[in-house]
Coordinates of C-alpha atoms in Angstrom, one line a residue:
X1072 CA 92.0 141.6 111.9
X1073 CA 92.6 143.6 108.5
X1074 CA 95.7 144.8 110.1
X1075 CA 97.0 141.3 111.5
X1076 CA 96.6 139.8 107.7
X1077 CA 97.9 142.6 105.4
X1078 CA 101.4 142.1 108.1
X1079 CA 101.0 138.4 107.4
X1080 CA 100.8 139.2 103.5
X1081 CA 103.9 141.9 103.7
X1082 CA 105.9 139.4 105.5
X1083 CA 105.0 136.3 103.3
X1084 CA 105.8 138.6 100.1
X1085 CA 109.7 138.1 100.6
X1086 CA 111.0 135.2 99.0
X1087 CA 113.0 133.8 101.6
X1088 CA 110.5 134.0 104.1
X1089 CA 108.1 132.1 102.0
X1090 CA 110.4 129.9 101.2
X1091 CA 111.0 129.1 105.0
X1092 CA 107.3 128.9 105.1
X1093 CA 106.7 126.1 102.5
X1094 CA 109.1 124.2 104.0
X1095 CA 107.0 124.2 107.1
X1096 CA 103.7 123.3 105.8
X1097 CA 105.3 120.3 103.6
X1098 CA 106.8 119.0 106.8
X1099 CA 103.2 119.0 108.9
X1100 CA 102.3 117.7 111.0
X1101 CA 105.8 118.4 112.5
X1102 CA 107.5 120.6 113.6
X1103 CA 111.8 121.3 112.0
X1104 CA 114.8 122.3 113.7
X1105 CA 115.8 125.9 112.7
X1106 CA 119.3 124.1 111.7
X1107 CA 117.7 121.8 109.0
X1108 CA 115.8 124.6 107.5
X1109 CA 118.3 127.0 107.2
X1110 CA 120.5 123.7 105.8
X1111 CA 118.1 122.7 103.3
X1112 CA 117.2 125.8 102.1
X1113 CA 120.9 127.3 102.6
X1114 CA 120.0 130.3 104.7
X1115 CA 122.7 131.6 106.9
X1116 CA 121.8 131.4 110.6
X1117 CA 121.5 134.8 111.0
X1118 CA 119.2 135.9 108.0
X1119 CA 117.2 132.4 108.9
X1120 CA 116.9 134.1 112.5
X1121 CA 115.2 137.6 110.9
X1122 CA 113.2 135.0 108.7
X1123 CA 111.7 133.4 111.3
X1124 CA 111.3 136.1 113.9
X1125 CA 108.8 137.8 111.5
X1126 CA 106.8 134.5 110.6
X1127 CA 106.4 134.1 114.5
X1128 CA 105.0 137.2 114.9
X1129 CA 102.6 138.0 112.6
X1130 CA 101.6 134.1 114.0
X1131 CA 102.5 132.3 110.3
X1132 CA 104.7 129.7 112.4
X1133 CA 105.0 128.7 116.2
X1134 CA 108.1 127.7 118.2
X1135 CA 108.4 125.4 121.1
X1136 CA 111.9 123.8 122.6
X1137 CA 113.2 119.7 122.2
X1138 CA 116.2 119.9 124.7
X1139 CA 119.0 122.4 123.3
X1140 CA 116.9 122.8 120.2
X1141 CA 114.5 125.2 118.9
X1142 CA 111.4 123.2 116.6
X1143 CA 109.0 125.4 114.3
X1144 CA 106.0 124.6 112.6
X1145 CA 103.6 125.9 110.2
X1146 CA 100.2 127.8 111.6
X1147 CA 97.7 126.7 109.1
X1148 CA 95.5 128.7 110.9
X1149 CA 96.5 131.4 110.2
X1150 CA 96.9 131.1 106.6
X1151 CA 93.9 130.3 106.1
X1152 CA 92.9 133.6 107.7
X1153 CA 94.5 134.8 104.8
X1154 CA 92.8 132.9 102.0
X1155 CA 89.3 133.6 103.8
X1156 CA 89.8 137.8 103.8
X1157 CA 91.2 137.4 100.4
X1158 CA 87.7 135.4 99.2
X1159 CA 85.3 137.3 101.5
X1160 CA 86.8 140.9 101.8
X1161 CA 89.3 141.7 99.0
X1162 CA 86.8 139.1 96.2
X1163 CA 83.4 139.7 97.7
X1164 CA 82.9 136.3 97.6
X1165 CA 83.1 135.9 94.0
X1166 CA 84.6 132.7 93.1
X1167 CA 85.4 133.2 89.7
X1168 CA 87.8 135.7 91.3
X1169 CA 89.2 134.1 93.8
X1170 CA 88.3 130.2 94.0
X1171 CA 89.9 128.0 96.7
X1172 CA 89.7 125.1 94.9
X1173 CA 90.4 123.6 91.3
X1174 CA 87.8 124.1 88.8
X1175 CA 85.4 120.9 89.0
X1176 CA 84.6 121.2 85.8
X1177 CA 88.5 120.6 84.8
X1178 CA 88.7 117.0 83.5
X1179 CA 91.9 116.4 86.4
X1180 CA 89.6 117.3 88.9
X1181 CA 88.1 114.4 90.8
X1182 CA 86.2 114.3 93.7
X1183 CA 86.3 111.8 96.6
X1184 CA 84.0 109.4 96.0
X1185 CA 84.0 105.5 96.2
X1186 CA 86.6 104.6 93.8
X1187 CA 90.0 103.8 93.5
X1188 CA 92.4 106.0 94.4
X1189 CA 96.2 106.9 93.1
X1190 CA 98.6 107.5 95.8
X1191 CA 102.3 108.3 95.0
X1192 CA 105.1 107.4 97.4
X1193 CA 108.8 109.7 97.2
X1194 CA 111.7 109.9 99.4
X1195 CA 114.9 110.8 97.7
X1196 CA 116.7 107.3 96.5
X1197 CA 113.2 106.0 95.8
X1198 CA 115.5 102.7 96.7
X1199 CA 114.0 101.7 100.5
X1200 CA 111.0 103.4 102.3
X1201 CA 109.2 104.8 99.5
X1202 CA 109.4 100.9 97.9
X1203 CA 108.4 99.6 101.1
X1204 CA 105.7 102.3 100.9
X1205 CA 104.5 101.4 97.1
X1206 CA 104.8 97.5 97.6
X1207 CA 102.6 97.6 101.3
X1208 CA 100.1 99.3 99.7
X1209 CA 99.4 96.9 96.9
X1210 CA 99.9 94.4 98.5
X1211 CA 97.5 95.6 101.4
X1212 CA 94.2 97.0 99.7
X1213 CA 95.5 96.5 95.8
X1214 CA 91.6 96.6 94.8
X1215 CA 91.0 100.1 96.6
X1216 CA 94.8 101.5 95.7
X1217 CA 96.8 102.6 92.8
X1218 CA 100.4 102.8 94.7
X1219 CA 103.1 104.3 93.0
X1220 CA 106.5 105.5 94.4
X1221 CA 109.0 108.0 92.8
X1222 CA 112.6 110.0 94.0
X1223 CA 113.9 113.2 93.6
X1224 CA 117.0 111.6 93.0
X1225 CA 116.4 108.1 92.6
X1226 CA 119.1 105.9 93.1
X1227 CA 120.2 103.6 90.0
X1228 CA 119.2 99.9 91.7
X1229 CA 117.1 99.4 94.5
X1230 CA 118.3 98.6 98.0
X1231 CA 119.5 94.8 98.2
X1232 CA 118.7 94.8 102.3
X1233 CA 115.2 96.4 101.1
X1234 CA 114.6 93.7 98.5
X1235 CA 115.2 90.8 101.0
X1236 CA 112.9 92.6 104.0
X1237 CA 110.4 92.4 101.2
X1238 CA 110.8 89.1 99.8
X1239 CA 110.9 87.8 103.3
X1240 CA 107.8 89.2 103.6
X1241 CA 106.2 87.4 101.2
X1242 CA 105.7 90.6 98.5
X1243 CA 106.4 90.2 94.9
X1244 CA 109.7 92.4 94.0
X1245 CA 110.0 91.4 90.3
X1246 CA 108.2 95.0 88.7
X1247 CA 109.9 97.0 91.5
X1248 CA 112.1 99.8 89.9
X1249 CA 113.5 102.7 91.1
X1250 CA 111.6 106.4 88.5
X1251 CA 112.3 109.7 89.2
X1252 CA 108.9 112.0 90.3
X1253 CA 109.6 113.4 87.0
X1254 CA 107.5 110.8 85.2
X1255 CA 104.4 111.7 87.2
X1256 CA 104.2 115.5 86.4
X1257 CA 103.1 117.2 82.9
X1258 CA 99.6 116.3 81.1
X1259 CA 100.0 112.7 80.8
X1260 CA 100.7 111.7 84.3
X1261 CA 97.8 109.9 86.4
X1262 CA 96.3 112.5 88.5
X1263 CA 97.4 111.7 92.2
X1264 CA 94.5 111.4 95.0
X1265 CA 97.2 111.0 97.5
X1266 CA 101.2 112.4 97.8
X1267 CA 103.4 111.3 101.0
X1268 CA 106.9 112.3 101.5
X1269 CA 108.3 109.7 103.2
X1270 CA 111.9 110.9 104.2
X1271 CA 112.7 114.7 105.7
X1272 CA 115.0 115.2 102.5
X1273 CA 112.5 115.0 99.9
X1274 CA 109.8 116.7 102.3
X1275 CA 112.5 119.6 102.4
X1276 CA 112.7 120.0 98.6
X1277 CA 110.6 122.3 96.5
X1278 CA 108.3 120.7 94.2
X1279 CA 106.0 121.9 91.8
X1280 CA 102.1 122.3 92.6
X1281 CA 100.3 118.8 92.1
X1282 CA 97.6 118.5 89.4
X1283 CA 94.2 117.7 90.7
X1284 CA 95.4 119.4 94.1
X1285 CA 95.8 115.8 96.0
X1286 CA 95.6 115.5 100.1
X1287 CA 99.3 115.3 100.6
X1288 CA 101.5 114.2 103.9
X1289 CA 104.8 113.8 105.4
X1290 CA 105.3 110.1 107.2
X1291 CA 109.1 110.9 107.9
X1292 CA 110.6 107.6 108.7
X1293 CA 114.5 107.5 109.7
X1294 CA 116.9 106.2 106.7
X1295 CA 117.7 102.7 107.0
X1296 CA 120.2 102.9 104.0
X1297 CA 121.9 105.2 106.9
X1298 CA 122.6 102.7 109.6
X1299 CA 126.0 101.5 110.7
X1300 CA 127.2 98.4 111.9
X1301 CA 127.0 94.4 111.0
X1302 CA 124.7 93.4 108.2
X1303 CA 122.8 92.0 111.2
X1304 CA 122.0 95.3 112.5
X1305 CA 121.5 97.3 109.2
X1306 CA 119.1 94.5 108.4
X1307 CA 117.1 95.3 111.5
X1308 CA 117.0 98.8 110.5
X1309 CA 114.8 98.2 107.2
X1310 CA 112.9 95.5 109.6
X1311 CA 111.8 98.6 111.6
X1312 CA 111.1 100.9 108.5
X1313 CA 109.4 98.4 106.9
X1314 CA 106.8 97.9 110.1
X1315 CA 106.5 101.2 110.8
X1316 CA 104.7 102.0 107.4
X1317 CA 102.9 99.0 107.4
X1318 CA 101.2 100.4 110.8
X1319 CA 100.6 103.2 108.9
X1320 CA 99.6 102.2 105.6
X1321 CA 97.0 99.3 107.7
X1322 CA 95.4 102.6 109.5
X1323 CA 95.5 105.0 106.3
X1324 CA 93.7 102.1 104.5
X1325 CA 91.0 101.4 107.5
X1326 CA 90.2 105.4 107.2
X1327 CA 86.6 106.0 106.2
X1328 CA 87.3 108.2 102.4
X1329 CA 83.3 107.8 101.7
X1330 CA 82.2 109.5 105.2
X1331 CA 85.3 112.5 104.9
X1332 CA 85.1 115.4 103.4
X1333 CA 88.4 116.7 102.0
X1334 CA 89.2 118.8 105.2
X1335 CA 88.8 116.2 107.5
X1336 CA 91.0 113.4 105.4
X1337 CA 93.8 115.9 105.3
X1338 CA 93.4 115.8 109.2
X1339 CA 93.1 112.2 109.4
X1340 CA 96.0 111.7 107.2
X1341 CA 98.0 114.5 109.6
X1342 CA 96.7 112.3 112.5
X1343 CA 98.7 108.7 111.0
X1344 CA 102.0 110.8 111.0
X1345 CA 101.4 111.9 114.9
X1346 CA 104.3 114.7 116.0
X1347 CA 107.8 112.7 116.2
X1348 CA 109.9 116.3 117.6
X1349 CA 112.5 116.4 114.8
X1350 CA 116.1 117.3 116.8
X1351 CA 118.9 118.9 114.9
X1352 CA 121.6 116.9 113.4

């Protein structure tokens, strides 16, 4: 086993192949086409090839096959072998050394208990699904929930097909604006519970470590802003963004927070996003 993780620590030393990895884990609990991560991390197909083959086989990622496509996905597993010899083997155990977890006696460090919590939304426009997002949730369990949503690169106004799906709806649009995540980083930024990446894009981006270390997800759900055709038709496309994060948001909300501990939430919250096989493009 010392062998096995000391290879998995050589090969997650190289920048590019950790880079490769991070992408995975923010994109669980799917699994990516090698063409979108070598496109979003703008590795050439052969060096994302050598990347890859020596992530596989020190077991880091796994590989399976959509049609004429090859999917990868993180091992958690595995890396977590790696934090466990780290604490037990190279530490001794000592925490002080080698603590898994944010000092609790940090004032950003809360525990899950029955309170509210703060859940941040982002996609990149922060104009459509992340609003949706944002607006379900307050609307849904607004006395459990703080819901905010945020982009990496927010668009200037927010959708206009997005605003009517919502007023439709019955939800209150007037405070809707579109914020870059910027404004929910640095010391005076609420301290997220939850973080969900709602479109591949933003799940693809780096970002920096969140304060308070929230349980984080990726709910990918397909770009209505993309969709061709009449108005009719790109209408129907926010319809069906718009109800497949309600589904979700109903079920995230119904979850039982006081009877998890932090390991199983992150599972449950892994569960709502299910494995949609992500096919290159």
């Amino acid at each position: 086993m010392e062998s096995m993780i000391l290879d998995r620590l050589t090969v997650l030393g190289h920048a590019g192949r950790m880079a490769v990895f991070r992408l995975l884990v923010r994109r669980l609990p799917g699994a990516v086409a090698a063409g979108e991560i070598g496109r979003a991390l703008g590795i050439k197909p052969s060096t994302l090839s050598v990347y890859l083959s020596a992530l596989l086989q020190v077991g880091l990622v796994s590989q399976r096959r959509a049609g004429t496509s090859l999917l990868y996905r993180a091992e958690t597993g595995a890396a977590t072998e790696i934090m466990e010899f780290l604490f037990d083997d190279c530490c001794r155990g000592r925490a002080e050394m080698c603590a898994p977890f944010p000092n609790p006696h940090s004032p950003k460090a809360t525990a899950m208990t029955d309170r509210k919590y703060n859940v941040l939304f982002i996609c990149s426009g922060n104009s459509a699904r992340s609003i949706f997002a944002e607006t379900l949730l307050r609307d849904i369990a607004e006395d459990r929930f703080t819901a905010w949503s945020a982009g990496t690169r927010p668009q200037s106004e927010l959708n206009p097909f997005a605003l009517e799906v919502l007023g439709a709806k019955g939800h209150d649009v007037s405070g809707l604006r579109a914020k870059n995540v910027t404004e929910f980083q640095g010391d005076d930024a609420p301290v997220m519970d939850f973080v969900f990446t709602v479109c591949d894009q933003a799940a693809n981006e780096e970002c920096p470590a969140w304060e308070g270390q929230p349980v984080t997800g990726h709910w990918g759900i397909p770009d209505p802003v993309k969709a061709e055709g009449t108005d009719a038709e790109k209408a129907l496309a926010f319809q069906q963004a718009y109800g497949a994060l309600r589904n979700r948001i109903i079920a995230f909300t119904a979850l039982p927070f006081d009877a998890l501990d932090r390991i199983s939430l992150q599972k449950a919250v892994d569960d709502l996003a299910g494995e949609t096989p992500e096919v290159a493009r």
